[in-house]
Coordinates of C-alpha atoms in Angstrom, one line a residue:
X17 CA -41.4 106.1 21.5
X18 CA -40.4 109.8 21.0
X19 CA -37.4 108.7 18.8
X20 CA -39.9 106.8 16.6
X21 CA -42.1 109.9 16.3
X22 CA -39.1 112.2 15.5
X23 CA -38.0 109.8 12.8
X24 CA -41.4 109.8 11.2
X25 CA -41.7 113.6 11.4
X26 CA -38.3 114.1 9.8
X27 CA -39.4 112.1 6.9
X28 CA -42.4 114.4 6.3
X29 CA -42.8 118.1 5.8
X30 CA -45.4 120.8 6.3
X31 CA -49.0 119.9 6.8
X32 CA -48.2 116.2 6.7
X33 CA -45.8 116.6 9.6
X34 CA -48.3 118.6 11.6
X35 CA -51.0 116.1 10.9
X36 CA -48.8 113.3 12.2
X37 CA -47.9 115.3 15.4
X38 CA -51.5 116.2 16.3
X39 CA -52.8 112.8 15.2
X40 CA -50.4 111.1 17.7
X41 CA -51.1 113.6 20.5
X42 CA -54.8 113.0 20.1
X43 CA -54.6 109.2 20.0
X44 CA -54.9 107.2 23.2
X45 CA -51.7 106.2 24.9
X46 CA -52.2 102.5 24.0
X47 CA -52.2 103.4 20.3
X48 CA -48.9 105.3 20.3
X49 CA -46.0 103.3 18.8
X50 CA -43.6 101.6 21.3
X51 CA -40.4 99.9 20.6
X52 CA -39.6 96.2 21.1
X53 CA -35.8 95.4 20.5
X54 CA -34.8 92.0 19.2
X55 CA -32.4 90.1 17.1
X56 CA -32.4 90.0 13.3
X57 CA -35.0 88.2 11.1
X58 CA -34.2 84.5 11.0
X59 CA -33.5 84.2 14.7
X60 CA -35.7 82.6 17.3
X61 CA -35.9 85.8 19.2
X62 CA -37.2 87.7 16.2
X63 CA -40.1 85.3 15.8
X64 CA -40.8 85.4 19.5
X65 CA -40.8 89.2 19.6
X66 CA -43.2 89.1 16.5
X67 CA -45.6 86.8 18.3
X68 CA -45.7 88.8 21.5
X69 CA -46.1 92.1 19.6
X70 CA -49.0 90.6 17.6
X71 CA -50.8 89.6 20.9
X72 CA -50.1 93.0 22.5
X73 CA -51.7 94.8 19.6
X74 CA -54.6 92.4 18.8
X75 CA -55.5 91.7 22.3
X76 CA -54.5 94.8 24.2
X77 CA -54.3 97.7 21.7
X78 CA -50.6 98.2 22.5
X79 CA -48.8 99.2 19.3
X80 CA -45.5 97.6 19.9
X81 CA -43.1 97.8 16.9
X82 CA -40.6 95.1 16.6
X83 CA -37.1 96.6 16.0
X84 CA -34.4 94.2 14.8
X85 CA -30.8 94.8 15.8
X86 CA -27.4 93.3 15.1
X87 CA -27.2 91.6 18.5
X88 CA -27.8 91.6 22.2
X89 CA -25.1 94.2 22.8
X90 CA -27.3 96.6 20.9
X91 CA -30.6 95.6 22.5
X92 CA -29.6 96.2 26.1
X93 CA -28.3 99.8 25.7
X94 CA -31.6 100.5 23.7
X95 CA -33.6 99.4 26.7
X96 CA -31.3 100.8 29.3
X97 CA -31.3 104.3 27.7
X98 CA -35.1 104.2 27.2
X99 CA -35.0 104.2 23.4
X100 CA -37.5 101.2 23.4
X101 CA -40.0 100.1 26.0
X102 CA -39.0 96.4 26.1
X103 CA -36.5 94.1 24.6
X104 CA -35.7 90.3 24.5
X105 CA -32.3 89.0 25.3
X106 CA -30.6 86.2 27.1
X107 CA -30.1 86.3 30.9
X108 CA -26.3 86.7 30.6
X109 CA -26.7 90.0 28.7
X110 CA -29.3 91.3 31.1
X111 CA -26.9 90.6 34.0
X112 CA -24.0 92.3 32.3
X113 CA -26.2 95.3 31.5
X114 CA -27.2 95.7 35.2
X115 CA -23.6 95.1 36.3
X116 CA -22.3 97.7 33.8
X117 CA -23.9 101.1 33.3
X118 CA -27.5 100.3 33.1
X119 CA -28.5 100.1 36.8
X120 CA -32.2 100.4 35.9
X121 CA -32.2 97.2 33.9
X122 CA -35.1 95.0 35.1
X123 CA -36.6 91.6 34.1
X124 CA -40.1 91.3 33.0
X125 CA -40.3 87.5 32.6
X126 CA -38.4 84.4 31.7
X127 CA -39.8 83.7 28.3
X128 CA -38.5 80.3 27.5
X129 CA -35.3 78.3 27.5
X130 CA -32.8 78.8 24.7
X131 CA -31.6 75.3 23.7
X132 CA -28.5 75.9 21.8
X133 CA -26.5 72.9 20.6
X134 CA -23.6 72.9 18.2
X135 CA -24.8 71.6 14.8
X136 CA -22.7 69.9 12.2
X137 CA -23.4 68.3 8.8
X138 CA -25.2 65.0 9.2
X139 CA -22.6 63.4 6.9
X140 CA -19.6 64.8 8.8
X141 CA -19.0 61.8 11.0
X142 CA -19.0 64.0 14.0
X143 CA -21.2 62.9 17.0
X144 CA -20.1 64.7 20.1
X145 CA -18.5 68.1 21.0
X146 CA -15.2 66.3 21.5
X147 CA -15.2 65.7 17.7
X148 CA -14.7 69.4 17.1
X149 CA -11.0 69.3 18.0
X150 CA -9.1 70.7 15.0
X151 CA -12.3 71.8 13.3
X152 CA -13.4 75.3 12.2
X153 CA -15.6 76.6 14.9
X154 CA -17.5 79.9 14.9
X155 CA -16.2 82.2 17.7
X156 CA -15.8 85.8 18.5
X157 CA -19.5 86.9 18.2
X158 CA -18.6 90.7 18.3
X159 CA -22.3 91.7 18.5
X160 CA -23.2 88.9 20.9
X161 CA -20.3 88.6 23.4
X162 CA -22.1 86.3 25.7
X163 CA -22.8 83.8 22.9
X164 CA -19.1 83.6 22.5
X165 CA -19.0 82.7 26.2
X166 CA -21.6 79.9 25.8
X167 CA -19.5 78.5 22.8
X168 CA -16.4 78.4 25.0
X169 CA -18.6 76.8 27.8
X170 CA -19.8 74.1 25.5
X171 CA -16.3 73.4 24.3
X172 CA -15.3 73.0 28.0
X173 CA -17.6 70.0 28.4
X174 CA -15.3 68.2 26.1
X175 CA -12.1 69.5 27.7
X176 CA -11.5 71.9 24.6
X177 CA -10.5 75.5 24.5
X178 CA -10.1 78.0 21.6
X179 CA -6.6 76.7 21.2
X180 CA -7.9 73.2 20.2
X181 CA -10.0 74.5 17.3
X182 CA -9.7 76.7 14.3
X183 CA -11.8 80.0 15.1
X184 CA -14.0 81.4 12.5
X185 CA -14.8 84.9 13.7
X186 CA -18.5 86.0 13.4
X187 CA -20.5 88.9 14.7
X188 CA -23.7 87.0 15.6
X189 CA -25.5 83.7 15.4
X190 CA -27.1 84.4 12.0
X191 CA -23.6 84.9 10.4
X192 CA -22.5 81.7 12.2
X193 CA -25.2 79.8 10.3
X194 CA -24.4 81.6 7.0
X195 CA -20.6 80.7 7.3
X196 CA -21.6 77.0 7.9
X197 CA -23.9 77.0 4.9
X198 CA -21.3 78.6 2.8
X199 CA -18.7 75.9 3.8
X200 CA -16.5 78.2 5.7
X201 CA -17.1 76.6 9.2
X202 CA -17.6 73.0 10.2
X203 CA -20.3 73.9 12.6
X204 CA -22.7 76.5 13.8
X205 CA -24.7 77.2 17.0
X206 CA -28.2 78.3 17.1
X207 CA -31.4 77.9 19.2
X208 CA -33.8 75.1 18.3
X209 CA -36.8 76.7 16.7
X210 CA -35.0 79.4 14.8
X211 CA -35.8 79.5 11.0
X212 CA -32.1 79.5 10.3
X213 CA -31.9 75.9 11.7
X214 CA -34.4 74.7 9.1
X215 CA -32.6 76.7 6.4
X216 CA -29.2 75.1 7.2
X217 CA -30.8 71.6 7.4
X218 CA -32.2 72.0 3.9
X219 CA -29.2 73.8 2.4
X220 CA -26.5 71.2 3.4
X221 CA -28.7 68.1 3.1
X222 CA -29.1 67.5 6.8
X223 CA -27.6 68.5 10.1
X224 CA -26.8 66.9 13.4
X225 CA -26.9 68.3 16.9
X226 CA -23.7 67.3 18.7
X227 CA -24.0 65.6 22.1
X228 CA -22.1 67.0 25.0
X229 CA -20.8 65.3 28.1
X230 CA -23.3 66.1 30.8
X231 CA -20.8 65.0 33.5
X232 CA -18.6 68.0 32.6
X233 CA -21.3 70.7 33.2
X234 CA -19.3 71.9 36.2
X235 CA -16.6 73.0 33.8
X236 CA -19.0 74.7 31.6
X237 CA -20.5 76.7 34.5
X238 CA -17.1 78.1 35.4
X239 CA -17.3 79.9 32.1
X240 CA -21.1 80.6 32.0
X241 CA -22.8 80.2 35.5
X242 CA -26.4 80.4 34.2
X243 CA -26.2 77.3 31.9
X244 CA -28.2 74.2 32.6
X245 CA -29.2 71.0 30.7
X246 CA -32.7 70.2 29.3
X247 CA -33.9 66.9 27.7
X248 CA -34.9 66.9 24.0
X249 CA -36.2 64.1 21.7
X250 CA -36.7 63.8 17.9
X251 CA -39.5 66.1 16.9
X252 CA -40.5 68.9 14.4
X253 CA -38.8 71.6 16.5
X254 CA -35.7 69.7 17.3
X255 CA -34.0 69.5 13.9
X256 CA -30.9 67.4 13.9
X257 CA -31.9 65.2 16.8
X258 CA -32.3 61.6 16.1
X259 CA -32.4 60.2 19.6
X260 CA -33.1 61.5 23.1
X261 CA -30.3 63.7 24.4
X262 CA -29.4 66.5 26.8
X263 CA -28.8 69.9 25.4
X264 CA -27.0 73.0 26.7
X265 CA -29.6 75.6 27.7
X266 CA -30.0 79.0 29.2
X267 CA -33.0 81.4 29.6
X268 CA -34.4 84.0 27.3
X269 CA -35.9 87.0 29.1
X270 CA -38.0 90.0 28.5
X271 CA -36.4 93.2 29.8
X272 CA -37.4 96.8 30.5
X273 CA -36.0 99.8 32.2
X274 CA -37.3 100.5 35.8
X275 CA -38.5 103.8 34.4
X276 CA -41.1 102.1 32.1
X277 CA -44.6 102.5 33.6
X278 CA -45.7 99.7 36.0
X279 CA -49.1 99.4 34.4
X280 CA -47.6 98.8 31.0
X281 CA -45.3 96.0 32.1
X282 CA -48.1 94.4 34.1
X283 CA -50.4 94.5 31.0
X284 CA -47.7 92.9 28.8
X285 CA -47.2 90.0 31.2
X286 CA -51.0 89.6 31.7
X287 CA -51.7 89.7 28.0
X288 CA -49.0 87.1 27.3
X289 CA -50.3 84.6 29.9
X290 CA -54.0 85.0 28.9
X291 CA -53.3 84.7 25.2
X292 CA -50.8 81.8 25.2
X293 CA -52.5 80.0 22.3
X294 CA -52.1 83.0 20.1
X295 CA -48.4 83.2 21.0
X296 CA -47.9 79.5 20.2
X297 CA -49.6 79.9 16.9
X298 CA -46.8 82.2 15.8
X299 CA -43.9 80.9 17.9
X300 CA -44.2 77.2 18.9
X301 CA -41.4 77.3 21.5
X302 CA -43.8 79.5 23.6
X303 CA -45.6 76.4 24.6
X304 CA -43.2 76.5 27.5
X305 CA -44.1 79.9 28.7
X306 CA -46.4 80.3 31.7
X307 CA -46.8 82.6 34.7
X308 CA -45.1 79.9 36.8
X309 CA -42.1 79.5 34.6
X310 CA -41.8 83.3 34.1
X311 CA -40.5 83.9 37.6
X312 CA -36.9 82.6 38.4
X313 CA -34.2 83.6 40.9
X314 CA -31.7 85.7 39.1
X315 CA -29.3 88.5 39.9
X316 CA -31.3 91.0 37.9
X317 CA -34.3 92.4 39.8
X318 CA -37.7 92.2 38.4
X319 CA -39.7 95.3 37.2
X320 CA -42.3 96.5 39.8
X321 CA -45.1 95.9 37.3
X322 CA -43.9 92.2 37.0
X323 CA -43.6 91.8 40.8
X324 CA -47.2 93.1 41.2
X325 CA -48.4 90.5 38.8
X326 CA -46.5 87.6 40.4
X327 CA -47.7 88.7 43.9
X328 CA -51.4 88.8 42.7
X329 CA -50.9 85.2 41.4
X330 CA -49.2 84.1 44.6
X331 CA -46.1 83.0 42.8
X332 CA -42.6 82.9 44.2
X333 CA -39.3 82.9 42.2
X334 CA -38.1 79.4 41.3
X335 CA -34.4 78.4 41.5
X336 CA -32.5 77.8 38.2
X337 CA -32.6 74.2 37.1

């Protein structure tokens, strides 16, 4: 929050700067700007963060400013160093942050599953992950290293490795989709519900989600242990799905430093649960969010404010599916 104030003050001078400083100091704490780190516009996470920030402001008077970043490897340090109050990331990144230098990393809640198939052109003739052998596959993900891990994990379900495909190096999932739409890659990976999925579908004249071999998930988990499968069927959110299928999934989580006040984290979680309809109106995938699904058994500890909330609701952490 202080960094946001400094940036605003530096852009002003004289009386205007003094007015800003005294105005903020006189305002109630809930009205002061706070930071919410997320992925770039066009991603599922950016829409999710926007939905949560809107509810926090409209229903709780919490002025949470959405701050897009290049990727999860930027989000976690921002949260870990206290540059923002909360962030949204995948569970792998949160675990890596805790295992690395950010020992104060804490979970606030599991927000929803990230169902992330590999998409190809509908007219490509490809149907399964095995069909990617020899094809141009987006890899690298320099700003989202754990997404690179999920890509390799999905390839493993077909017995494929990086040596079996033609890598197209990208920094993040948005660039993955852009390279696909530009004709520079034969596939892209993105979470269902992200605006980029719809954009790609319209741009290339239709996309298809590749099926993976569910029997080979053991090989996938050797690369990414938090992966699991969820069932999807044709529907508005599931672009590229023309029949029931199982999709590679992992969890999206809200994170905060242990140093963030307990009452703020408690209030964030409470407002999200009480105003689910408002969340869903902006981000439909939040239909799957609830107090019960928000609490799972992970290696990253939960924030004291979240633990207080779960205890009051008599909830216990559920195992990963």
